């Protein structure tokens, strides 16, 4: 079983739409959670950390459900520039290994 | 920009050859992790170095080895290259004792093609 599972998509949405990505993880001892964004042929870049209480950064909202071992990312009012692959990342409490999902591809259409 | 640099940016090798990839970590970061990202996949953890010692290893064979230097820069060495080693190799630096959640910052990667 994979450590982190994501729906690979692709998600094709119109500008202004709201889109949600989901991710599940298998290790209940996981302590740190992140969403990274990766543009085509570029390196992953941190989008946001995910905290137990949930957190918001502008149009982006991340949620963590430890009981269900589930992480989500909500993007409101999608922009063309949001088109990218979104990677769900989980780390154990030792922090020395990040487990990445396969990524979810998003294309925002004019 | 994360301040993490990698060299070379692209590399072409043939099966059986050896390759060395290099990474300079962000200022203030003492930990370097290496990842392999095949096309259409998420990055897969190879290993991590902290203060010049290996500090965790993923499911990669021994022909993948590494080093970290006193200035925290790092090398990834791959011996006996195979076609399946063709991938984007990413280096990420972090400071696990900076407080809060440890965040890894990635370099631009090295694209390796094995023919």
mmCIF file of C-alpha atoms in Angstrom:
data_model
loop_
_atom_site.group_PDB
_atom_site.id
_atom_site.type_symbol
_atom_site.label_atom_id
_atom_site.label_comp_id
_atom_site.label_asym_id
_atom_site.label_seq_id
_atom_site.Cartn_x
_atom_site.Cartn_y
_atom_site.Cartn_z
ATOM 1 C CA UNK A 1 0.000 0.000 0.000
ATOM 2 C CA UNK A 2 1.323 3.445 -0.903
ATOM 3 C CA UNK A 3 2.133 5.827 1.936
ATOM 4 C CA UNK A 4 0.206 8.656 0.272
ATOM 5 C CA UNK A 5 -2.585 8.311 -2.271
ATOM 6 C CA UNK A 6 -4.026 11.058 -4.440
ATOM 7 C CA UNK A 7 -6.482 11.165 -7.288
ATOM 8 C CA UNK A 8 -4.214 11.985 -10.252
ATOM 9 C CA UNK A 9 -6.977 13.794 -12.118
ATOM 10 C CA UNK A 10 -6.717 15.599 -14.431
ATOM 11 C CA UNK A 11 -9.047 18.269 -13.168
ATOM 12 C CA UNK A 12 -10.091 20.756 -15.858
ATOM 13 C CA UNK A 13 -12.070 23.658 -14.408
ATOM 14 C CA UNK A 14 -13.182 27.080 -15.686
ATOM 15 C CA UNK A 15 -11.751 30.278 -14.262
ATOM 16 C CA UNK A 16 -13.516 31.285 -11.088
ATOM 17 C CA UNK A 17 -14.490 27.735 -10.142
ATOM 18 C CA UNK A 18 -13.874 26.118 -6.778
ATOM 19 C CA UNK A 19 -11.952 22.857 -6.852
ATOM 20 C CA UNK A 20 -11.034 20.410 -4.089
ATOM 21 C CA UNK A 21 -8.252 17.843 -3.949
ATOM 22 C CA UNK A 22 -8.118 14.953 -1.533
ATOM 23 C CA UNK A 23 -5.307 12.817 -0.222
ATOM 24 C CA UNK A 24 -5.107 9.872 2.179
ATOM 25 C CA UNK A 25 -2.086 8.604 4.087
ATOM 26 C CA UNK A 26 -1.425 5.188 5.586
ATOM 27 C CA UNK A 27 0.913 5.860 8.537
ATOM 28 C CA UNK A 28 -1.051 6.947 11.589
ATOM 29 C CA UNK A 29 2.211 8.155 13.179
ATOM 30 C CA UNK A 30 2.573 10.870 10.543
ATOM 31 C CA UNK A 31 3.050 14.278 12.095
ATOM 32 C CA UNK A 32 3.663 16.852 9.377
ATOM 33 C CA UNK A 33 1.571 17.544 6.342
ATOM 34 C CA UNK A 34 2.041 19.804 3.373
ATOM 35 C CA UNK A 35 0.754 20.710 -0.042
ATOM 36 C CA UNK A 36 3.384 21.438 -2.675
ATOM 37 C CA UNK A 37 2.799 22.820 -6.135
ATOM 38 C CA UNK A 38 4.822 21.671 -9.132
ATOM 39 C CA UNK A 39 4.757 23.432 -12.480
ATOM 40 C CA UNK A 40 5.650 21.539 -15.633
ATOM 41 C CA UNK A 41 9.355 20.596 -15.690
ATOM 42 C CA UNK A 42 10.030 22.581 -12.503
ATOM 43 C CA UNK A 43 10.791 21.647 -8.915
ATOM 44 C CA UNK A 44 8.078 21.296 -6.247
ATOM 45 C CA UNK A 45 7.426 24.479 -4.272
ATOM 46 C CA UNK A 46 5.760 24.681 -0.888
ATOM 47 C CA UNK A 47 2.185 25.904 -1.195
ATOM 48 C CA UNK A 48 1.181 25.548 2.433
ATOM 49 C CA UNK A 49 1.627 23.482 5.559
ATOM 50 C CA UNK A 50 -1.457 21.743 6.913
ATOM 51 C CA UNK A 51 -2.331 22.069 10.576
ATOM 52 C CA UNK A 52 -4.760 20.052 12.666
ATOM 53 C CA UNK A 53 -7.066 23.038 13.083
ATOM 54 C CA UNK A 54 -7.125 23.677 9.353
ATOM 55 C CA UNK A 55 -5.607 26.742 7.802
ATOM 56 C CA UNK A 56 -6.287 29.247 5.084
ATOM 57 C CA UNK A 57 -4.032 31.323 2.883
ATOM 58 C CA UNK A 58 -5.966 33.624 0.609
ATOM 59 C CA UNK A 59 -7.933 31.494 -1.836
ATOM 60 C CA UNK A 60 -6.409 28.258 -0.513
ATOM 61 C CA UNK A 61 -7.752 26.260 2.426
ATOM 62 C CA UNK A 62 -6.156 23.090 3.784
ATOM 63 C CA UNK A 63 -7.818 20.637 6.139
ATOM 64 C CA UNK A 64 -6.490 17.648 8.075
ATOM 65 C CA UNK A 65 -8.585 14.825 9.482
ATOM 66 C CA UNK A 66 -6.321 12.644 11.599
ATOM 67 C CA UNK A 67 -9.044 10.139 12.476
ATOM 68 C CA UNK A 68 -9.652 9.390 8.795
ATOM 69 C CA UNK A 69 -6.009 10.025 7.789
ATOM 70 C CA UNK A 70 -7.203 12.436 5.160
ATOM 71 C CA UNK A 71 -5.937 15.786 3.897
ATOM 72 C CA UNK A 72 -7.701 18.186 1.577
ATOM 73 C CA UNK A 73 -6.930 21.338 -0.374
ATOM 74 C CA UNK A 74 -9.643 23.722 -1.539
ATOM 75 C CA UNK A 75 -8.946 26.379 -4.150
ATOM 76 C CA UNK A 76 -11.555 29.089 -4.528
ATOM 77 C CA UNK A 77 -11.955 31.483 -7.483
ATOM 78 C CA UNK A 78 -9.491 29.531 -9.646
ATOM 79 C CA UNK A 79 -7.035 31.538 -11.734
ATOM 80 C CA UNK A 80 -5.265 30.504 -14.921
ATOM 81 C CA UNK A 81 -2.027 30.682 -12.939
ATOM 82 C CA UNK A 82 -3.270 27.938 -10.605
ATOM 83 C CA UNK A 83 -2.723 25.392 -13.391
ATOM 84 C CA UNK A 84 -0.105 22.984 -12.028
ATOM 85 C CA UNK A 85 0.286 19.613 -10.324
ATOM 86 C CA UNK A 86 -0.528 19.629 -6.612
ATOM 87 C CA UNK A 87 1.442 17.201 -4.457
ATOM 88 C CA UNK A 88 0.274 15.965 -1.082
ATOM 89 C CA UNK A 89 3.202 15.373 1.291
ATOM 90 C CA UNK A 90 3.340 13.574 4.625
ATOM 91 C CA UNK A 91 6.232 13.260 7.055
ATOM 92 C CA UNK A 92 6.765 11.162 10.172
ATOM 93 C CA UNK A 93 7.613 12.686 13.537
ATOM 94 C CA UNK A 94 11.294 12.136 12.869
ATOM 95 C CA UNK A 95 10.891 14.437 9.890
ATOM 96 C CA UNK A 96 13.611 12.734 7.956
ATOM 97 C CA UNK A 97 11.499 11.319 5.177
ATOM 98 C CA UNK A 98 8.870 13.074 3.141
ATOM 99 C CA UNK A 99 6.337 10.853 1.370
ATOM 100 C CA UNK A 100 4.833 12.364 -1.753
ATOM 101 C CA UNK A 101 1.646 11.454 -3.512
ATOM 102 C CA UNK A 102 1.703 11.079 -7.282
ATOM 103 C CA UNK A 103 0.178 14.531 -7.631
ATOM 104 C CA UNK A 104 -3.117 15.863 -8.935
ATOM 105 C CA UNK A 105 -3.071 17.746 -12.217
ATOM 106 C CA UNK A 106 -5.153 20.930 -12.439
ATOM 107 C CA UNK A 107 -5.824 22.926 -15.590
ATOM 108 C CA UNK A 108 -7.816 26.138 -15.269
ATOM 109 C CA UNK A 109 -9.533 26.992 -18.554
ATOM 110 C CA UNK A 110 -10.314 30.558 -19.685
ATOM 111 C CA UNK B 1 14.049 31.297 -5.304
ATOM 112 C CA UNK B 2 14.852 28.796 -2.553
ATOM 113 C CA UNK B 3 18.613 29.268 -2.597
ATOM 114 C CA UNK B 4 19.114 25.556 -3.282
ATOM 115 C CA UNK B 5 21.237 24.944 -6.347
ATOM 116 C CA UNK B 6 21.957 21.758 -8.275
ATOM 117 C CA UNK B 7 24.389 20.821 -10.999
ATOM 118 C CA UNK B 8 24.386 19.853 -13.742
ATOM 119 C CA UNK B 9 20.921 20.770 -14.991
ATOM 120 C CA UNK B 10 20.870 18.024 -17.613
ATOM 121 C CA UNK B 11 22.959 14.913 -18.167
ATOM 122 C CA UNK B 12 23.007 12.074 -20.670
ATOM 123 C CA UNK B 13 24.740 8.808 -19.787
ATOM 124 C CA UNK B 14 24.781 5.255 -21.095
ATOM 125 C CA UNK B 15 23.941 2.059 -19.263
ATOM 126 C CA UNK B 16 26.655 0.882 -16.897
ATOM 127 C CA UNK B 17 28.216 4.305 -16.436
ATOM 128 C CA UNK B 18 28.482 6.179 -13.167
ATOM 129 C CA UNK B 19 27.151 9.664 -12.403
ATOM 130 C CA UNK B 20 27.647 12.267 -9.675
ATOM 131 C CA UNK B 21 25.057 14.952 -9.021
ATOM 132 C CA UNK B 22 25.681 17.941 -6.778
ATOM 133 C CA UNK B 23 23.583 20.098 -4.493
ATOM 134 C CA UNK B 24 24.237 23.219 -2.456
ATOM 135 C CA UNK B 25 21.794 23.747 0.380
ATOM 136 C CA UNK B 26 20.095 26.946 1.433
ATOM 137 C CA UNK B 27 22.045 29.096 3.871
ATOM 138 C CA UNK B 28 21.374 27.978 7.448
ATOM 139 C CA UNK B 29 20.158 24.520 6.430
ATOM 140 C CA UNK B 30 22.155 21.523 7.660
ATOM 141 C CA UNK B 31 20.071 18.722 6.155
ATOM 142 C CA UNK B 32 19.891 17.590 2.551
ATOM 143 C CA UNK B 33 17.455 15.048 1.123
ATOM 144 C CA UNK B 34 17.584 13.498 -2.324
ATOM 145 C CA UNK B 35 14.582 12.394 -4.363
ATOM 146 C CA UNK B 36 14.046 10.648 -7.685
ATOM 147 C CA UNK B 37 11.042 11.746 -9.724
ATOM 148 C CA UNK B 38 10.092 9.616 -12.705
ATOM 149 C CA UNK B 39 7.783 11.041 -15.347
ATOM 150 C CA UNK B 40 4.205 11.275 -14.117
ATOM 151 C CA UNK B 41 5.113 10.264 -10.560
ATOM 152 C CA UNK B 42 5.686 12.051 -7.297
ATOM 153 C CA UNK B 43 9.208 12.372 -5.917
ATOM 154 C CA UNK B 44 10.515 9.209 -4.242
ATOM 155 C CA UNK B 45 12.831 9.564 -1.232
ATOM 156 C CA UNK B 46 16.346 8.222 -1.833
ATOM 157 C CA UNK B 47 18.150 9.279 1.354
ATOM 158 C CA UNK B 48 18.844 12.165 3.700
ATOM 159 C CA UNK B 49 22.082 13.552 5.112
ATOM 160 C CA UNK B 50 22.361 15.435 8.367
ATOM 161 C CA UNK B 51 25.706 16.754 9.580
ATOM 162 C CA UNK B 52 27.605 14.576 7.103
ATOM 163 C CA UNK B 53 25.890 11.331 8.175
ATOM 164 C CA UNK B 54 23.155 9.380 6.390
ATOM 165 C CA UNK B 55 19.965 9.970 8.352
ATOM 166 C CA UNK B 56 17.400 7.768 6.663
ATOM 167 C CA UNK B 57 17.149 5.875 3.403
ATOM 168 C CA UNK B 58 14.321 4.945 1.089
ATOM 169 C CA UNK B 59 13.909 1.806 -0.966
ATOM 170 C CA UNK B 60 16.854 2.298 -3.313
ATOM 171 C CA UNK B 61 19.708 -0.173 -3.971
ATOM 172 C CA UNK B 62 23.243 0.366 -2.635
ATOM 173 C CA UNK B 63 24.460 1.609 -6.020
ATOM 174 C CA UNK B 64 22.778 4.878 -4.978
ATOM 175 C CA UNK B 65 25.144 6.496 -2.505
ATOM 176 C CA UNK B 66 25.784 9.957 -1.180
ATOM 177 C CA UNK B 67 27.989 12.325 0.715
ATOM 178 C CA UNK B 68 27.545 15.505 2.673
ATOM 179 C CA UNK B 69 30.390 17.945 3.163
ATOM 180 C CA UNK B 70 31.198 20.218 6.134
ATOM 181 C CA UNK B 71 29.561 23.153 4.336
ATOM 182 C CA UNK B 72 26.386 20.984 4.083
ATOM 183 C CA UNK B 73 26.549 20.655 0.310
ATOM 184 C CA UNK B 74 25.920 17.143 -0.920
ATOM 185 C CA UNK B 75 26.541 14.665 -3.728
ATOM 186 C CA UNK B 76 24.436 11.818 -5.061
ATOM 187 C CA UNK B 77 26.370 9.057 -6.808
ATOM 188 C CA UNK B 78 24.758 6.379 -8.915
ATOM 189 C CA UNK B 79 26.845 3.448 -10.148
ATOM 190 C CA UNK B 80 26.057 0.950 -12.892
ATOM 191 C CA UNK B 81 23.342 3.117 -14.419
ATOM 192 C CA UNK B 82 20.201 1.420 -15.688
ATOM 193 C CA UNK B 83 17.630 2.708 -18.164
ATOM 194 C CA UNK B 84 15.080 3.057 -15.334
ATOM 195 C CA UNK B 85 17.378 5.526 -13.581
ATOM 196 C CA UNK B 86 16.291 8.130 -16.130
ATOM 197 C CA UNK B 87 14.446 10.708 -14.042
ATOM 198 C CA UNK B 88 14.529 14.140 -12.465
ATOM 199 C CA UNK B 89 16.762 14.080 -9.386
ATOM 200 C CA UNK B 90 15.768 16.618 -6.789
ATOM 201 C CA UNK B 91 17.696 17.846 -3.818
ATOM 202 C CA UNK B 92 15.903 19.482 -0.889
ATOM 203 C CA UNK B 93 17.421 21.300 2.055
ATOM 204 C CA UNK B 94 15.925 21.862 5.487
ATOM 205 C CA UNK B 95 16.724 22.693 9.066
ATOM 206 C CA UNK B 96 14.882 20.169 11.227
ATOM 207 C CA UNK B 97 15.614 22.040 14.434
ATOM 208 C CA UNK B 98 14.366 25.443 13.353
ATOM 209 C CA UNK B 99 11.132 24.962 15.267
ATOM 210 C CA UNK B 100 7.653 24.184 13.986
ATOM 211 C CA UNK B 101 7.073 21.823 11.116
ATOM 212 C CA UNK B 102 10.183 20.994 9.141
ATOM 213 C CA UNK B 103 9.816 22.287 5.592
ATOM 214 C CA UNK B 104 11.958 21.123 2.710
ATOM 215 C CA UNK B 105 12.981 23.525 -0.044
ATOM 216 C CA UNK B 106 13.813 22.057 -3.409
ATOM 217 C CA UNK B 107 16.468 22.858 -5.945
ATOM 218 C CA UNK B 108 15.667 22.965 -9.677
ATOM 219 C CA UNK B 109 16.745 19.361 -10.172
ATOM 220 C CA UNK B 110 19.027 17.470 -12.524
ATOM 221 C CA UNK B 111 17.429 15.683 -15.487
ATOM 222 C CA UNK B 112 19.262 12.428 -16.116
ATOM 223 C CA UNK B 113 18.726 10.426 -19.267
ATOM 224 C CA UNK B 114 20.254 6.960 -19.479
ATOM 225 C CA UNK B 115 20.548 5.505 -22.979
#
